[in-house]
Amino acid sequence: MSLDYVKFSPGFEKFMPKEYRDMVEHGPFGKKVTVSQMGSFKEILEEHPMCAGCAMTLFIRLAIISFPNPEDTITVGTAGCGRLAISQAAIPFVYGNYGDQNGVASGLSRGLRLRFGDKPKDVVVMVGDGGMADIGFSGTLHSWFRKEKFTTIMLDNEVYGNTGGQESGMTNQGAVLKMAPLGKKFEKMDMLGMAKIAGCAYVATVVPNNPRRVESVIKKAVLIAREVGPTYIQAYTSCNIEYAIPTDKVMEDAKNVENDRYQFSEYVTEDAKQYLAERYGYKEFLPKPAAAISKA
Amino acid sequence: MYLVADINVEICAATSCKLCTQFCPEANTILYNNDAGKEKGLKYGSAYVAVDRCKGCAQCVWVCDNMAKHHAIKMVMIDQLPQAAITDNVTYGEKDTTALLVSQMVG
């Protein structure tokens, strides 16, 4: 886990495919890249088998660009659409059984801390709503209650997109899907509320129709998870197949859903604010200058 | 035959908003060439599409029409592209990418 693992073995440069050579020579490893530089460097994510126009892919692409230290990051995933893209990236990816991603990440995060001490190694869990809110629910909540220091990102497409459109805990009430023809009878689960109760240091909702916001949210979450505590991001990443959204209207749908039920929200604990301000110079979290001293 | 996105260099190089690059779900597909517009005397560089990676979702068209309001991107049948960039021809510089444009796709 260092910059060495993205270098050529001596003598093999000319045998490597173009994509690999571009990654070594023009990739973001060891540099600071932002979403505004997209299109001018080789991205860590490569070609992937996700559907055309998938908003989840867009979010994954933005998220991977936003990692503060991609060379020191490991992603953890589980069954679901997301893993098809996350696994096609030039950073290590761990694929566990369905639903055990937060357990795997807990062990991984603790092991990395033992092995590397103070050198930050980031563990980022990126899992769909089914893997996190239904099947991996207990593992997810327990990792938060144990205050395991890693970032958990939910790719919430509000459906089991990979298996034909069954309802998940995160499906909206009343939604009619191919494998849920009567419509969902219960409300969408409040994972944000649960994350706050379970003690996450940073909780945010985000929609990928604002790339810079996605970047800022992911950076904060990964940095806070290094020392303060667990962090949770819930991202709306529509399934244009199961919800029958024309591919060129995916961003319009994201905008509508953002206005409807996915407004940007950010919850940062006081410890996390202080940590971001002192360690990484986040000006918005610096203590406010003392109010004008009363004239009395 | 199938549709891929095609960016009008003249409209794009006059504005340089780079929104299409940021909203494309495919990685390394819509790239940005800082020199594309300069040879024609335009102010900025232009985005271009590595057509062998484009899946034809047309999200960039919606973004260019509705968010940027530049109307610079159209979906075109791949054999009718005026100019096409393919991944093998993309080279990355220190601060920008360039593609050697071939005259027309074959097949």
Coordinates of C-alpha atoms in Angstrom, one line a residue:
Chain A
M1 CA 0.0 0.0 0.0
S2 CA 2.1 2.8 -1.3
L3 CA 2.9 4.5 -4.5
D4 CA 5.1 1.6 -5.4
Y5 CA 2.2 -0.6 -6.2
V6 CA 1.2 1.5 -9.2
K7 CA 4.7 1.4 -10.7
F8 CA 6.0 -0.8 -13.5
S9 CA 8.2 -3.7 -12.6
P10 CA 11.6 -3.0 -14.2
G11 CA 11.7 -4.1 -17.8
F12 CA 7.9 -4.5 -18.2
E13 CA 7.0 -1.0 -19.3
K14 CA 6.7 -1.7 -23.0
F15 CA 4.5 -4.9 -22.5
M16 CA 1.9 -3.1 -20.4
P17 CA -1.4 -2.1 -22.0
K18 CA -2.0 1.5 -22.8
E19 CA -4.5 2.0 -20.0
Y20 CA -1.9 0.8 -17.4
R21 CA 0.8 3.0 -18.8
D22 CA -1.5 6.0 -18.7
M23 CA -2.4 5.2 -15.1
V24 CA 1.2 5.1 -14.0
E25 CA 2.3 8.2 -15.9
H26 CA -0.9 10.4 -15.8
G27 CA -3.0 8.9 -13.0
P28 CA -4.0 10.8 -9.8
F29 CA -1.7 8.8 -7.5
G30 CA 0.4 11.1 -5.4
K31 CA -1.2 14.2 -6.8
K32 CA -4.2 16.2 -5.6
V33 CA -6.9 16.1 -8.2
T34 CA -10.3 17.6 -8.1
V35 CA -13.5 17.1 -10.1
S36 CA -12.9 20.4 -11.9
Q37 CA -9.8 18.8 -13.4
M38 CA -11.8 15.8 -14.8
G39 CA -11.0 15.0 -18.4
S40 CA -7.4 16.0 -18.1
F41 CA -5.9 13.1 -16.2
K42 CA -6.3 9.3 -16.3
E43 CA -9.0 8.2 -13.8
I44 CA -8.6 5.3 -11.4
L45 CA -12.0 3.9 -12.6
E46 CA -11.8 2.0 -15.8
E47 CA -14.3 0.7 -18.3
H48 CA -17.0 -1.2 -16.4
P49 CA -20.1 -3.3 -17.3
M50 CA -22.7 -1.0 -15.7
C51 CA -25.8 0.0 -17.7
A52 CA -25.6 3.1 -20.0
G53 CA -26.5 6.2 -18.2
C54 CA -26.4 4.7 -14.7
A55 CA -26.3 7.4 -12.0
M56 CA -24.7 5.0 -9.6
T57 CA -21.7 4.8 -11.9
L58 CA -21.5 8.6 -12.0
F59 CA -21.5 8.7 -8.2
I60 CA -18.8 6.0 -8.0
R61 CA -16.7 7.8 -10.5
L62 CA -17.0 11.1 -8.6
A63 CA -16.4 9.3 -5.3
I64 CA -13.2 7.6 -6.4
I65 CA -11.8 10.9 -7.8
S66 CA -12.6 12.5 -4.4
F67 CA -10.6 10.1 -2.2
P68 CA -8.0 12.2 -0.5
N69 CA -5.3 9.6 -0.8
P70 CA -6.3 7.0 -3.4
E71 CA -3.0 5.2 -3.1
D72 CA -3.8 4.5 0.6
T73 CA -7.4 3.5 0.1
I74 CA -9.1 0.2 0.1
T75 CA -12.8 -0.1 -1.0
V76 CA -15.1 -2.8 0.4
G77 CA -18.2 -3.9 -1.4
T78 CA -20.8 -6.6 -1.5
A79 CA -23.3 -8.1 -4.0
G80 CA -25.2 -5.5 -5.9
C81 CA -24.7 -3.4 -9.0
G82 CA -22.1 -1.1 -7.4
R83 CA -19.4 -3.7 -7.2
L84 CA -19.4 -4.1 -11.0
A85 CA -17.8 -0.7 -11.3
I86 CA -15.9 -0.3 -8.0
S87 CA -14.0 -3.5 -8.8
Q88 CA -12.9 -2.0 -12.1
A89 CA -10.7 0.6 -10.4
A90 CA -6.9 0.7 -9.8
I91 CA -7.3 0.6 -6.0
P92 CA -7.7 -2.6 -4.0
F93 CA -11.3 -3.8 -3.6
V94 CA -12.5 -6.4 -1.1
Y95 CA -15.7 -8.3 -1.9
G96 CA -17.2 -10.1 1.0
N97 CA -20.4 -12.3 1.4
Y98 CA -23.7 -10.5 1.0
G99 CA -24.1 -8.1 3.9
D100 CA -20.9 -8.6 5.8
Q101 CA -19.2 -5.6 4.3
N102 CA -19.0 -3.6 7.5
G103 CA -17.7 -6.6 9.5
V104 CA -15.0 -7.1 6.9
A105 CA -14.2 -3.4 6.9
S106 CA -14.0 -3.3 10.7
G107 CA -11.3 -6.0 10.7
L108 CA -9.5 -4.4 7.8
S109 CA -9.5 -1.0 9.4
R110 CA -8.2 -2.3 12.7
G111 CA -5.6 -4.5 11.0
L112 CA -4.3 -1.5 8.9
R113 CA -4.0 0.6 12.0
L114 CA -2.0 -2.1 13.8
R115 CA 0.3 -2.6 10.8
F116 CA 0.8 1.0 9.7
G117 CA 0.2 3.0 13.0
D118 CA -0.2 6.6 12.4
K119 CA 0.1 6.5 8.6
P120 CA -3.5 7.0 7.4
K121 CA -5.0 4.1 5.5
D122 CA -8.6 4.7 4.5
V123 CA -11.2 2.0 4.3
V124 CA -14.3 3.0 2.3
V125 CA -17.4 0.8 2.2
M126 CA -19.6 1.3 -0.9
V127 CA -22.7 -0.8 -0.9
G128 CA -26.2 -0.6 -2.3
D129 CA -29.3 -0.1 -0.2
G130 CA -30.1 -3.8 -0.1
G131 CA -26.7 -4.8 1.1
M132 CA -26.7 -2.2 3.8
A133 CA -30.2 -1.5 5.0
D134 CA -31.7 -5.0 4.6
I135 CA -29.2 -7.9 4.5
G136 CA -26.2 -6.2 6.1
F137 CA -28.3 -4.1 8.5
S138 CA -27.1 -5.6 11.8
G139 CA -23.5 -5.6 10.7
T140 CA -23.7 -2.0 9.6
L141 CA -25.3 -0.8 12.8
H142 CA -23.0 -2.8 15.0
S143 CA -19.9 -1.3 13.3
W144 CA -21.3 2.1 14.0
F145 CA -22.1 1.3 17.7
R146 CA -18.5 -0.1 18.0
K147 CA -17.3 3.3 16.6
E148 CA -15.2 1.6 13.9
K149 CA -13.3 4.2 12.1
F150 CA -14.1 3.9 8.4
T151 CA -16.4 5.5 5.9
T152 CA -19.7 3.8 4.9
I153 CA -21.4 5.0 1.7
M154 CA -24.8 3.8 0.7
L155 CA -25.5 3.8 -3.1
D156 CA -29.3 4.1 -2.6
N157 CA -31.1 3.2 -5.8
E158 CA -34.3 2.4 -3.8
V159 CA -34.6 -1.1 -5.4
Y160 CA -32.8 -4.4 -5.8
G161 CA -31.7 -3.5 -9.3
N162 CA -29.5 -6.5 -10.0
T163 CA -32.1 -9.2 -9.5
G164 CA -35.1 -7.8 -11.3
G165 CA -36.7 -5.0 -9.2
Q166 CA -37.7 -6.3 -5.7
E167 CA -38.5 -3.7 -3.1
S168 CA -35.9 -2.9 -0.5
G169 CA -36.1 -1.2 2.9
M170 CA -35.1 2.0 1.2
T171 CA -37.8 1.9 -1.5
N172 CA -40.2 4.8 -1.2
Q173 CA -43.7 4.1 0.2
G174 CA -46.1 3.2 -2.6
A175 CA -43.5 2.5 -5.3
V176 CA -44.7 -0.1 -7.7
L177 CA -41.8 -2.2 -9.1
K178 CA -41.6 -5.2 -11.4
M179 CA -41.3 -7.6 -8.5
A180 CA -43.4 -5.6 -6.1
P181 CA -46.6 -5.1 -8.1
L182 CA -48.8 -4.1 -5.2
G183 CA -46.6 -1.2 -4.2
K184 CA -44.5 -0.9 -1.1
K185 CA -46.6 -0.7 2.0
F186 CA -44.0 0.7 4.4
E187 CA -42.1 3.9 4.7
K188 CA -38.5 4.4 3.5
M189 CA -36.1 3.4 6.3
D190 CA -34.5 6.4 8.1
M191 CA -30.9 5.3 7.9
L192 CA -29.7 8.8 8.5
G193 CA -31.5 9.0 11.8
M194 CA -30.1 5.6 12.8
A195 CA -26.6 6.6 11.8
K196 CA -26.9 9.7 14.1
I197 CA -28.3 7.6 17.0
A198 CA -25.6 5.0 16.5
G199 CA -22.9 7.6 16.9
C200 CA -21.6 8.4 13.5
A201 CA -19.3 11.5 13.5
Y202 CA -20.4 12.6 10.1
V203 CA -23.7 11.9 8.3
A204 CA -24.6 13.4 4.9
T205 CA -27.1 12.9 2.0
V206 CA -26.0 13.8 -1.5
V207 CA -27.3 13.5 -5.0
P208 CA -24.7 13.2 -7.9
N209 CA -26.2 16.2 -9.8
N210 CA -23.7 18.4 -8.0
P211 CA -20.2 17.0 -8.5
R212 CA -18.4 19.5 -6.3
R213 CA -20.7 18.8 -3.4
V214 CA -20.1 15.0 -3.8
E215 CA -16.4 15.7 -3.7
S216 CA -16.5 17.8 -0.6
V217 CA -18.8 15.4 1.2
I218 CA -16.6 12.4 0.4
K219 CA -13.4 14.2 1.4
K220 CA -14.8 15.2 4.7
A221 CA -16.2 11.8 5.5
V222 CA -12.9 10.0 4.7
L223 CA -10.8 12.5 6.7
I224 CA -13.1 12.3 9.7
A225 CA -13.1 8.5 9.6
R226 CA -9.3 8.5 10.0
E227 CA -9.4 9.6 13.6
V228 CA -12.8 10.7 14.9
G229 CA -15.3 7.9 14.3
P230 CA -17.5 6.2 11.8
T231 CA -18.9 8.3 8.9
Y232 CA -22.0 7.6 6.8
I233 CA -23.0 9.1 3.4
Q234 CA -26.3 8.2 1.8
A235 CA -26.3 8.9 -2.0
Y236 CA -29.3 8.8 -4.3
T237 CA -28.2 6.9 -7.3
S238 CA -31.3 6.1 -9.4
C239 CA -31.8 2.8 -11.2
N240 CA -32.8 3.9 -14.7
I241 CA -33.7 0.4 -15.7
E242 CA -36.1 -0.6 -12.8
Y243 CA -37.6 2.9 -12.5
A244 CA -37.8 3.2 -16.3
I245 CA -36.0 6.5 -16.5
P246 CA -34.9 7.4 -20.0
T247 CA -31.1 7.6 -19.9
D248 CA -30.9 11.2 -21.0
K249 CA -33.4 12.2 -18.2
V250 CA -31.4 10.6 -15.4
M251 CA -30.1 14.0 -14.1
E252 CA -33.5 15.5 -14.4
D253 CA -34.9 12.7 -12.2
A254 CA -32.0 13.3 -9.7
K255 CA -32.9 16.9 -9.5
N256 CA -36.6 16.1 -8.9
V257 CA -35.7 13.6 -6.2
E258 CA -33.3 16.0 -4.6
N259 CA -36.2 18.5 -4.4
D260 CA -38.6 15.9 -3.2
R261 CA -36.9 13.7 -0.6
Y262 CA -33.1 14.0 -0.9
Q263 CA -32.3 17.5 0.1
F264 CA -28.6 18.0 0.9
S265 CA -28.1 17.6 4.6
E266 CA -24.9 17.3 6.6
Y267 CA -24.5 16.4 10.3
V268 CA -21.1 16.9 11.8
T269 CA -20.3 16.4 15.4
E270 CA -18.4 19.0 17.4
D271 CA -15.3 16.7 17.7
A272 CA -15.3 16.2 13.9
K273 CA -15.7 20.0 13.3
Q274 CA -12.8 20.7 15.5
Y275 CA -10.7 17.9 13.9
L276 CA -11.3 19.2 10.4
A277 CA -10.6 22.8 11.3
E278 CA -7.4 22.1 13.2
R279 CA -5.9 19.3 11.2
Y280 CA -7.1 20.1 7.6
G281 CA -7.8 23.8 7.8
Y282 CA -11.5 23.7 7.0
K283 CA -12.4 27.3 7.5
E284 CA -16.2 26.8 7.8
F285 CA -15.6 24.7 11.0
L286 CA -13.2 27.1 12.7
P287 CA -14.6 28.5 15.9
K288 CA -16.5 31.7 15.2
P289 CA -14.8 34.9 16.3
A290 CA -16.2 35.9 19.7
A291 CA -19.3 38.0 19.3
A292 CA -18.6 41.7 19.7
I293 CA -17.8 42.3 23.3
S294 CA -20.8 43.8 25.0
K295 CA -20.3 47.5 25.6
A296 CA -21.4 47.2 29.1
Chain B
M1 CA -24.8 1.0 -36.0
Y2 CA -25.2 2.8 -32.7
L3 CA -25.3 6.4 -31.4
V4 CA -22.4 8.1 -29.7
A5 CA -22.0 11.7 -28.5
D6 CA -20.4 14.2 -30.7
I7 CA -19.2 17.6 -29.4
N8 CA -19.2 20.7 -31.6
V9 CA -15.7 22.2 -31.1
E10 CA -16.7 25.7 -32.0
I11 CA -19.5 26.0 -29.5
C12 CA -17.6 24.2 -26.8
A13 CA -14.4 26.1 -27.2
A14 CA -16.2 29.4 -26.9
T15 CA -17.4 28.6 -23.4
S16 CA -15.4 25.8 -21.7
C17 CA -17.8 24.8 -19.0
K18 CA -16.5 21.2 -18.6
L19 CA -19.9 20.1 -17.2
C20 CA -20.3 17.2 -19.7
T21 CA -17.0 15.7 -18.4
Q22 CA -18.2 15.9 -14.8
F23 CA -21.6 14.3 -15.5
C24 CA -20.6 11.4 -17.8
P25 CA -21.0 8.1 -16.0
E26 CA -18.2 6.5 -18.0
A27 CA -14.7 7.1 -16.8
N28 CA -12.1 8.6 -19.2
T29 CA -14.7 9.1 -21.9
I30 CA -15.3 12.8 -22.3
L31 CA -11.9 14.3 -22.2
Y32 CA -10.7 17.9 -22.4
N33 CA -8.2 19.1 -24.9
N34 CA -6.8 22.5 -24.1
D35 CA -5.5 23.1 -27.6
A36 CA -8.5 22.1 -29.6
G37 CA -10.0 25.5 -30.1
K38 CA -6.8 27.5 -30.3
E39 CA -5.9 26.6 -33.8
K40 CA -9.2 28.1 -34.9
G41 CA -8.7 31.2 -32.9
L42 CA -11.2 30.3 -30.2
K43 CA -10.8 31.2 -26.6
Y44 CA -10.6 27.9 -24.8
G45 CA -10.0 24.3 -25.4
S46 CA -12.8 21.8 -26.2
A47 CA -14.1 18.6 -24.8
Y48 CA -14.1 15.6 -27.0
V49 CA -15.5 12.0 -26.8
A50 CA -13.4 8.8 -26.8
V51 CA -16.1 7.1 -28.9
D52 CA -15.0 3.5 -28.2
R53 CA -15.9 4.1 -24.5
C54 CA -19.2 6.0 -25.1
K55 CA -22.3 3.9 -24.3
G56 CA -24.6 6.4 -25.9
C57 CA -26.7 7.3 -22.8
A58 CA -27.0 11.0 -23.9
Q59 CA -26.7 12.3 -20.4
C60 CA -24.1 14.8 -21.6
V61 CA -26.7 16.0 -24.2
W62 CA -29.2 16.8 -21.4
V63 CA -26.5 18.4 -19.3
C64 CA -25.3 20.6 -22.2
D65 CA -28.8 21.6 -23.3
N66 CA -30.4 22.1 -19.9
M67 CA -27.7 22.9 -17.3
A68 CA -25.1 24.6 -19.4
K69 CA -27.6 25.8 -22.1
H70 CA -24.9 25.6 -24.8
H71 CA -26.5 22.9 -27.1
A72 CA -23.0 21.8 -28.3
I73 CA -23.5 18.0 -28.0
K74 CA -25.5 15.8 -30.4
M75 CA -26.0 12.0 -30.7
V76 CA -24.6 10.8 -34.0
M77 CA -24.4 7.4 -35.7
I78 CA -20.9 6.2 -35.2
D79 CA -20.2 5.7 -38.9
Q80 CA -21.3 9.3 -39.6
L81 CA -19.0 11.1 -37.2
P82 CA -17.2 13.9 -38.9
Q83 CA -14.2 13.3 -36.7
A84 CA -13.7 10.6 -34.1
A85 CA -11.3 10.2 -31.2
I86 CA -10.6 6.6 -30.0
T87 CA -8.8 5.7 -26.8
D88 CA -5.7 4.5 -28.5
N89 CA -5.2 8.0 -29.8
V90 CA -5.6 9.8 -26.5
T91 CA -2.4 11.1 -25.0
Y92 CA -2.2 12.8 -21.6
G93 CA 0.0 15.8 -21.1
E94 CA 0.9 17.4 -17.9
K95 CA -2.2 19.5 -17.6
D96 CA -4.4 18.5 -20.6
T97 CA -5.2 15.6 -22.8
T98 CA -5.0 15.6 -26.5
A99 CA -6.4 13.1 -29.1
L100 CA -5.0 12.7 -32.5
L101 CA -8.2 12.9 -34.5
V102 CA -8.7 10.5 -37.4
S103 CA -10.8 11.5 -40.4
Q104 CA -13.6 9.0 -40.2
M105 CA -14.3 5.7 -38.4
V106 CA -14.2 2.7 -40.6
G107 CA -17.0 0.0 -40.3

